[in-house]
CSV table of C-alpha atoms in Angstrom, one decimal:
chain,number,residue,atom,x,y,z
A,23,UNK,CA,15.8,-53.1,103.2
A,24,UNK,CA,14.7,-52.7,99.6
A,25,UNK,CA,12.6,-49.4,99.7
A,26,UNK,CA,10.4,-47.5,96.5
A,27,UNK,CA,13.3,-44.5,95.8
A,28,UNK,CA,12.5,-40.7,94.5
A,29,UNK,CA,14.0,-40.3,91.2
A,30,UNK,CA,16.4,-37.9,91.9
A,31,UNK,CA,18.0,-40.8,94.1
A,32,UNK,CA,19.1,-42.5,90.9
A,33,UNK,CA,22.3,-39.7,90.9
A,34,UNK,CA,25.2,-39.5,93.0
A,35,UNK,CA,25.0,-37.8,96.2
A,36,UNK,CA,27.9,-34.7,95.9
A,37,UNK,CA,27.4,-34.3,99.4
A,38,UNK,CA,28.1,-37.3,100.9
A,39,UNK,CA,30.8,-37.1,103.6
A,40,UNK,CA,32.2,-40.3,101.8
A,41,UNK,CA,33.2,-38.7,98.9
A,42,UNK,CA,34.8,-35.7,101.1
A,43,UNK,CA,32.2,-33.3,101.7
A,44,UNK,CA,32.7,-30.6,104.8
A,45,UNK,CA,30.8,-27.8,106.3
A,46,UNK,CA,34.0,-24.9,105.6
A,47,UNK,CA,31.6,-22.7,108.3
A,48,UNK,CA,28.8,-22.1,109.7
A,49,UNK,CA,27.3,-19.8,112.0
A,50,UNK,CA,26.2,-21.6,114.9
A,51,UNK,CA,25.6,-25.8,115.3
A,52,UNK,CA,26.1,-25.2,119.3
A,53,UNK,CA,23.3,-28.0,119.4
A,54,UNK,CA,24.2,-30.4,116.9
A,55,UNK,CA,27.2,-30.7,114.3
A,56,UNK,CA,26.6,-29.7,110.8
A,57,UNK,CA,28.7,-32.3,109.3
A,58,UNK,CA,26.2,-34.7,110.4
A,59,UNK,CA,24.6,-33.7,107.6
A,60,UNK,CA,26.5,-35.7,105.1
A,61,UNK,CA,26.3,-38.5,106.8
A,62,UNK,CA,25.1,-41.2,104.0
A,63,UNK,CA,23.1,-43.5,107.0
A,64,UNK,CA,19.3,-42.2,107.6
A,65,UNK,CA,18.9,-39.9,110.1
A,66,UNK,CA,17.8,-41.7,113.5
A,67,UNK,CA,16.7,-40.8,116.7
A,68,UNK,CA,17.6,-41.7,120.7
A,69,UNK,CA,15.5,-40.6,122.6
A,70,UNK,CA,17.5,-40.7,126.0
A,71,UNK,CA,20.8,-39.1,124.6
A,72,UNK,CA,21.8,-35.4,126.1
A,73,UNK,CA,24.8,-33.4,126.1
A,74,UNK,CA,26.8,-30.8,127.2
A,75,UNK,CA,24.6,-28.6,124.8
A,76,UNK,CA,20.7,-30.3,125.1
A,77,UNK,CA,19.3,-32.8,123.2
A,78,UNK,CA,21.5,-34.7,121.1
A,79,UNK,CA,20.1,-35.1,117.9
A,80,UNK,CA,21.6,-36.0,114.2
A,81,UNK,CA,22.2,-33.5,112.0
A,82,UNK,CA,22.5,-29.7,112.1
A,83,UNK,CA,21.0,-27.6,115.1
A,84,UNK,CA,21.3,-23.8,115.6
A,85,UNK,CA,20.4,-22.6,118.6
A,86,UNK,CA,16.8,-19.9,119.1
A,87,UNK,CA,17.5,-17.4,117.3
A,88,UNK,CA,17.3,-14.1,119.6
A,89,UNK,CA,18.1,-11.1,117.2
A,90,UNK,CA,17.8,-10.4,113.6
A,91,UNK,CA,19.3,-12.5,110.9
A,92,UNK,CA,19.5,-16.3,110.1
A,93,UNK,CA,21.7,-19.2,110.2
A,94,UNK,CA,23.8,-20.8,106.8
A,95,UNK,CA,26.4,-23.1,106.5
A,96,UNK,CA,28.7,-22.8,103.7
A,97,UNK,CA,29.9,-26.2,102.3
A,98,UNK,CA,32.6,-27.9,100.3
A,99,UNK,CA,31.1,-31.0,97.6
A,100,UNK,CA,33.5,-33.9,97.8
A,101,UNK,CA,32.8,-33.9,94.1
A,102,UNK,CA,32.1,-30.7,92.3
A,103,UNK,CA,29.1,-31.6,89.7
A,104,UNK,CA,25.9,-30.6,88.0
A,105,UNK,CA,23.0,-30.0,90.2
A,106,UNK,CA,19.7,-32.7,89.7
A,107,UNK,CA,17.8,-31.5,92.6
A,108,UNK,CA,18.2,-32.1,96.7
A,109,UNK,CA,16.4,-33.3,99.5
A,110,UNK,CA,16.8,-31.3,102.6
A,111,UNK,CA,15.7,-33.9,105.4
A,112,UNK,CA,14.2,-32.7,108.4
A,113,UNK,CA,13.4,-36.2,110.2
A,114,UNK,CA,13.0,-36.1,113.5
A,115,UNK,CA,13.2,-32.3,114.3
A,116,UNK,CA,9.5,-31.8,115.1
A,117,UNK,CA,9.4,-28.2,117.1
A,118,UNK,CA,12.8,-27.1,116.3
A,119,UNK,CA,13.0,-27.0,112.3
A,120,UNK,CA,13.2,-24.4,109.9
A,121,UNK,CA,10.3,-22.9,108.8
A,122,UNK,CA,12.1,-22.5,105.3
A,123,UNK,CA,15.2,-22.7,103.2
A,124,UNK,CA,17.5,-22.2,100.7
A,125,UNK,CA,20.2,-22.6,98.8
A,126,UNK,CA,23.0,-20.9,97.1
A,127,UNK,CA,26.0,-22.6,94.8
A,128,UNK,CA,29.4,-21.1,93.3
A,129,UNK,CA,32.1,-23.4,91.3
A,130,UNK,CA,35.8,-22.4,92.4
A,131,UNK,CA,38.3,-23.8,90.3
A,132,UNK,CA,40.8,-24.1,92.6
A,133,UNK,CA,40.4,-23.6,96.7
A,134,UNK,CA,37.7,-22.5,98.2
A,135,UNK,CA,35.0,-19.6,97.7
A,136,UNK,CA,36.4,-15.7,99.7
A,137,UNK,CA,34.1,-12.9,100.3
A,138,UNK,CA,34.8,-12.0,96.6
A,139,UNK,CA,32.9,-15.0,95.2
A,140,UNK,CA,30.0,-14.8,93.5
A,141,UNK,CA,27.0,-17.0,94.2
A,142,UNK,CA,24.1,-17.9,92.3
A,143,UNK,CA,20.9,-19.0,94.0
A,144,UNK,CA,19.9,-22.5,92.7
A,145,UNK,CA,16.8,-23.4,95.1
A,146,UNK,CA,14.8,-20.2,96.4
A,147,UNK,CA,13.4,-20.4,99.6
A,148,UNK,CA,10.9,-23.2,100.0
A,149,UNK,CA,8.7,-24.0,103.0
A,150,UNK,CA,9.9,-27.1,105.6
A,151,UNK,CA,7.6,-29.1,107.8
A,152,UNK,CA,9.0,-31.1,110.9
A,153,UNK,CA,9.9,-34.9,110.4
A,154,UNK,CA,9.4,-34.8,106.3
A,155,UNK,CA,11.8,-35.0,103.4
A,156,UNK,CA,11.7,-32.1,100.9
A,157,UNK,CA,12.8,-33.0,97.3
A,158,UNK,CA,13.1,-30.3,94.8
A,159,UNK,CA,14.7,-30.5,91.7
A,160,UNK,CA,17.4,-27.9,90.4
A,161,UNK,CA,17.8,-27.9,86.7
A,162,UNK,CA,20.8,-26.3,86.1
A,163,UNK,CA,23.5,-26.6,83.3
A,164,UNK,CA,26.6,-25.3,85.1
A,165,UNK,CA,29.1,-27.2,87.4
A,166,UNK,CA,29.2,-25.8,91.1
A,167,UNK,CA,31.8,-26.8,93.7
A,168,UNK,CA,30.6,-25.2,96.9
A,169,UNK,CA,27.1,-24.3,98.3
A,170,UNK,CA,25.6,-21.9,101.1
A,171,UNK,CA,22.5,-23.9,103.2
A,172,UNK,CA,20.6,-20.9,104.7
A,173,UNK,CA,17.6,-21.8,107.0
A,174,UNK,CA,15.4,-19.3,108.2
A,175,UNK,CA,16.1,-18.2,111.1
A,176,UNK,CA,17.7,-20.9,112.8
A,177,UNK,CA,16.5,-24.9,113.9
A,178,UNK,CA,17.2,-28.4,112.7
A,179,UNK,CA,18.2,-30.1,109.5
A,180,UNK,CA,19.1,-33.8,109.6
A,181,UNK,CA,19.9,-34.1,106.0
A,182,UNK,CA,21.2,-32.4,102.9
A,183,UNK,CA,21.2,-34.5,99.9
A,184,UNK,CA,22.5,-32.9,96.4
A,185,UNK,CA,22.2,-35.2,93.8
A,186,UNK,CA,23.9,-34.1,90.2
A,187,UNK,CA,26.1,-35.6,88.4
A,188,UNK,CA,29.9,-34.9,88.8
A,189,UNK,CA,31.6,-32.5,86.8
A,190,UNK,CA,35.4,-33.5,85.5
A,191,UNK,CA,37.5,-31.1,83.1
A,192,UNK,CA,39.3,-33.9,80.9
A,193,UNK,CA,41.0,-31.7,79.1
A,194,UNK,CA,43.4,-31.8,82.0
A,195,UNK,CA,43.7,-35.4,81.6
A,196,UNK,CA,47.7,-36.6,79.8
A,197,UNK,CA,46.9,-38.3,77.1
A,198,UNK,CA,48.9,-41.6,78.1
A,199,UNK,CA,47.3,-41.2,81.8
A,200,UNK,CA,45.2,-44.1,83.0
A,201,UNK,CA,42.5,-43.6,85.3
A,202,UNK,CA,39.1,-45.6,87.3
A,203,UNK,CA,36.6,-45.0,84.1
A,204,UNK,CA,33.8,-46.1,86.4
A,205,UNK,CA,34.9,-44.0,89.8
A,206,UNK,CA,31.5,-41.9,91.0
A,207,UNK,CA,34.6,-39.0,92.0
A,208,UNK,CA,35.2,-39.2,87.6
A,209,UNK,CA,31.5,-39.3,86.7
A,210,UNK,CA,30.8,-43.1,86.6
A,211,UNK,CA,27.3,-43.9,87.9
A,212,UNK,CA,25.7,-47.2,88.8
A,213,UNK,CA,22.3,-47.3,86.6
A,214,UNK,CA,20.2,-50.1,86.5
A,215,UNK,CA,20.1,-53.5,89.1
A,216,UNK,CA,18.7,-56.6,89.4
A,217,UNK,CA,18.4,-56.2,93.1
A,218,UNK,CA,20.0,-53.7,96.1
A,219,UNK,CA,18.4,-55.5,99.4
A,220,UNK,CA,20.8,-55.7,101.4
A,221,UNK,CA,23.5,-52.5,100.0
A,222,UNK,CA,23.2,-50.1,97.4
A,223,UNK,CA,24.5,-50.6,93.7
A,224,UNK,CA,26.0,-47.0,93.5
A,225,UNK,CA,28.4,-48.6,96.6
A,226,UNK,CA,30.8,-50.0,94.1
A,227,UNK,CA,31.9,-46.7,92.5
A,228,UNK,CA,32.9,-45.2,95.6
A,229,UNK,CA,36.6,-44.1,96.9
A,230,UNK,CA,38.7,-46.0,99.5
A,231,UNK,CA,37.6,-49.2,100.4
A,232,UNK,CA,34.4,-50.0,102.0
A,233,UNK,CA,34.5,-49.6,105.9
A,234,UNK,CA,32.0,-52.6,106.5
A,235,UNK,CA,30.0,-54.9,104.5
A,236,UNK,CA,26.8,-52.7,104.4
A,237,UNK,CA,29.0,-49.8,102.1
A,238,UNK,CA,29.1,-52.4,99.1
A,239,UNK,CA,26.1,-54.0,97.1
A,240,UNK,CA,24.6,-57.0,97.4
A,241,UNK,CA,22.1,-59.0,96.4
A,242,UNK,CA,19.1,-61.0,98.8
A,243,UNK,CA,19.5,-64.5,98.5
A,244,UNK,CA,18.3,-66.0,94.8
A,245,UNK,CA,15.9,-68.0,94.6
A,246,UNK,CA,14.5,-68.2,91.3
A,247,UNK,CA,17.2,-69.5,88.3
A,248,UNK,CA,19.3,-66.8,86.7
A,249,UNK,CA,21.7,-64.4,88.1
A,250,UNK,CA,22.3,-60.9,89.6
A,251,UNK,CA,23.6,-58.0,87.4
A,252,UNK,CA,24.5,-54.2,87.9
A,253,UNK,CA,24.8,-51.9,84.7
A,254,UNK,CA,27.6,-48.9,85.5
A,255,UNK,CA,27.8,-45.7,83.0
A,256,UNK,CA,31.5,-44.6,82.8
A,257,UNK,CA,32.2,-41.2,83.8
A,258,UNK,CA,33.8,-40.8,79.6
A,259,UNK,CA,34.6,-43.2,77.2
A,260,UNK,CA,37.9,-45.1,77.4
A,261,UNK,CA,39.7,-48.9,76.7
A,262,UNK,CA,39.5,-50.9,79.9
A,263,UNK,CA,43.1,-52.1,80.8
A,264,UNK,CA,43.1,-53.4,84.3
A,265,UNK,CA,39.3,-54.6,86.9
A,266,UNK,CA,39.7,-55.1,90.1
A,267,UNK,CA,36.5,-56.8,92.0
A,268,UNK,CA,36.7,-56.5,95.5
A,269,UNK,CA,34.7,-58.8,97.6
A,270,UNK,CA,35.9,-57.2,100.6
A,271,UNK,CA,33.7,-58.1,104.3
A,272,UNK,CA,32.0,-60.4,102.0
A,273,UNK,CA,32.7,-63.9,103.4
A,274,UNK,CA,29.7,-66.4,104.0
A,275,UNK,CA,28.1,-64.0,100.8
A,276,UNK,CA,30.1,-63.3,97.9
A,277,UNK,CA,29.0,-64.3,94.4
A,278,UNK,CA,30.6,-67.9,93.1
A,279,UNK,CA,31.8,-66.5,90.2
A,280,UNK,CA,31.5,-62.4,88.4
A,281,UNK,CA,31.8,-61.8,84.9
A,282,UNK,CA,31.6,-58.3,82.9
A,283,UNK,CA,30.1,-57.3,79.6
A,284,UNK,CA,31.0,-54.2,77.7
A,285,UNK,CA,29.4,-51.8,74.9
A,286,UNK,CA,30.0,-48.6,73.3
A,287,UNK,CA,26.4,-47.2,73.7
A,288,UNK,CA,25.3,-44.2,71.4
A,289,UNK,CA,22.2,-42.9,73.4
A,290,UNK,CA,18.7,-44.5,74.9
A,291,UNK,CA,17.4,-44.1,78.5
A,292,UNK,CA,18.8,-45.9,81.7
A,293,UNK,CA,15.9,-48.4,81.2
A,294,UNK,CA,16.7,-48.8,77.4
A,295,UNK,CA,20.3,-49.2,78.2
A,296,UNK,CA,19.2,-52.0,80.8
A,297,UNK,CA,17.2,-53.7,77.4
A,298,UNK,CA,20.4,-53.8,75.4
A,299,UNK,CA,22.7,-55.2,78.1
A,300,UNK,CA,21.5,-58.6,76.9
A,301,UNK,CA,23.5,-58.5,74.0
A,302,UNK,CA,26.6,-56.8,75.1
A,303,UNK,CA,30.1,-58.8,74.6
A,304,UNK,CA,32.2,-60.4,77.6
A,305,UNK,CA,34.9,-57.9,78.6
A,306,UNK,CA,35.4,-60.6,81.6
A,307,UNK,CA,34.8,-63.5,81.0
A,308,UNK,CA,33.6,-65.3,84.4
A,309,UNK,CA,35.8,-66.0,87.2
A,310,UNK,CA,36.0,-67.3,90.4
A,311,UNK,CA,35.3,-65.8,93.3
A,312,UNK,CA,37.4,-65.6,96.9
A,313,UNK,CA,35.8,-64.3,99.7
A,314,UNK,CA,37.1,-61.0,101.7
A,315,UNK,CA,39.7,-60.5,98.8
A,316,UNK,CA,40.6,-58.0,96.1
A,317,UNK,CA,40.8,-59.7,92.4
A,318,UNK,CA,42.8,-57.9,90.2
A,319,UNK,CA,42.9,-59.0,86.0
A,320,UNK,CA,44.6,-57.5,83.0
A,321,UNK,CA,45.7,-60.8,81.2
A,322,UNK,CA,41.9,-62.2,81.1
A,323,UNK,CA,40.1,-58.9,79.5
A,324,UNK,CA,39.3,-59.0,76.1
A,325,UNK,CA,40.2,-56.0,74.4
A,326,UNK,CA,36.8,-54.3,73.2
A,327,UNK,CA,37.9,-50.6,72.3
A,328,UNK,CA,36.5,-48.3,74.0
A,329,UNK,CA,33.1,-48.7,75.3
A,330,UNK,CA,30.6,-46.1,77.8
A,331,UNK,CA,28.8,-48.9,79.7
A,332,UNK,CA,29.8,-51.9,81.4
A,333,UNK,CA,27.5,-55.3,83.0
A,334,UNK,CA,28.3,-57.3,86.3
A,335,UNK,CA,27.5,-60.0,86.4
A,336,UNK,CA,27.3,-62.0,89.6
A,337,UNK,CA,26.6,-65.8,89.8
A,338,UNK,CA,24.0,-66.5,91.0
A,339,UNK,CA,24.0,-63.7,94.1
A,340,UNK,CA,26.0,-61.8,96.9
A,341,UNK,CA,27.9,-59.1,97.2
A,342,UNK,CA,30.5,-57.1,95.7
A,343,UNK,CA,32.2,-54.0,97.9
A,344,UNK,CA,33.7,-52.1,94.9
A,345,UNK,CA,34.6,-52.2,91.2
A,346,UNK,CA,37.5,-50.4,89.1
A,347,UNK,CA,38.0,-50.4,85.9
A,348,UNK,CA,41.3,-48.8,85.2
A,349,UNK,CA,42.2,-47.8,81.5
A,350,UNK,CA,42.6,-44.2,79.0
A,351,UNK,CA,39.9,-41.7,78.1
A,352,UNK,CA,38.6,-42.0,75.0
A,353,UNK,CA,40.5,-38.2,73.4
């Protein structure tokens, strides 16, 4: 269901386990695995479920804590990036959450952080209730790769969420090397929609193909004239050579047709940006859709240059699983 989002929501998720985010350690989850933490579903709750362990619940659980200290897991971001802010989501654990948290970040190049690592503390320890979502942002310039969840002492997280934008050095791109402009793992970001009931727009820009139908985007049923659009921000400027529009799972819902404008845009907000879509030139022009397929075009773009933002279109509604748009970095 459509639901009012936080702001912070409009940035990629670097710890989604989609992208390839993983706990590296932690000091105890004998309850409850801390890799549920990433999962990208809501947290939910069964009420008859035990285990070997107690009370099966989703997300991280530590056992009581019985002697000095506290509990921290130290994780890997699928996508190293620049922190927005988080959301560390405590739903469901009522008499077993933290009473407070925090959070420490270090970027490592290459690997993974050793005990001569230095870490900076990007959120200071902030109270938690039980059953609430915490957002707080984190304004910070630098690109981190790897951050240490400390809860105090010990209890029940059901979700971290770290929302930045990803972090790419081009400079290590070949000049001559093509790559997905609008992939969330390069910096690409979905910005603006005309609708997301029934799957998010920020689906599209995701790695690997989509699982089931829910991990795309689409659109509730139109019923008013017009169409459905989502506005993308590439991760860097660069000449679009080859789209692929995937309508995979999508059967008995796919759009009729797609099309995709293009524009080199200077500056403005997201909701400016959305303003002057209206005017933006076909980099697609439409095309027919197949159900449950992959549509791959090179022949049928129209060579814009290179452009930052790009509009799909789809006629009049449905979904769409993912979107590529494979060309060269602007240098």
């Amino acid at each position: 269901m459509h639901t009012s989002k936080h702001p912070l929501e409009k940035y990629l998720n670097l710890a989604d386990a989609r992208l390839g985010t993983v706990a590296l350690s932690v000091t105890d989850d004998w309850f409850a695995d801390v890799n549920r933490l990433f999962q990208h579903t809501p947290a939910v709750f069964k009420a008859d479920v035990f285990d070997d362990n107690g009370k099966w619940m989703d997300g991280w659980e530590s056992r009581r804590k019985r002697h000095e200290g506290y509990d921290h897991a130290v994780i890997r971001l699928g996508v190293a990036g620049r922190l927005k802010g988080v959301d560390i989501d405590t739903s469901f654990f009522t008499g077993n959450y933290p009473p407070s948290a925090s959070l420490e970040a270090c970027f490592v190049d290459d690997g993974d952080p050793d005990e001569n690592t230095a870490w900076t503390e990007v959120l200071g320890a902030v109270e938690l209730n039980g059953d609430s979502h915490h957002y707080h942002l984190i304004d910070d310039a630098r690109p981190y790769s790897h951050l240490r969840l400390n809860i105090y002492p010990d209890g029940g997280v059901a979700r971290l969420r770290v929302y930045g934008i990803p972090y790419k050095d081009w400079s290590a791109i070949a000049a001559d090397e093509t790559i997905d402009l609008c992939a969330a793992l390069n910096g690409g970001r979905a910005i603006a929609c005309s609708d997301e009931h029934y799957g998010q727009m920020g689906n599209i820009l995701n790695p690997g193909r989509a699982a089931v139908m829910a991990e795309g985007w689409e659109t509730a049923r139109r019923r008013t004239p017009g169409n459905d659009w989502v506005i993308v921000a590439l991760g860097i400027a660069g000449e679009v050579e080859r789209i692929v529009v995937d309508t995979l799972h999508y059967k008995g819902n796919y759009p009729d047709r797609v099309s995709i404008q293009g524009a080199y845009v200077k500056g403005g907000t997201d909701s400016q940006i959305e303003t002057q879509s209206l005017f933006w030139r076909d980099l697609l022009p439409e095309q027919k859709m197949e159900m449950d397929c992959e549509h791959f075009y090179t022949t049928e773009l129209i060579r814009l240059g290179p452009i930052t933002h790009v509009r799909l279109n789809v006629f009049p509604d449905g979904g769409v699983s993912r979107l590529r748009l494979i060309g060269k970095p602007s240098q």
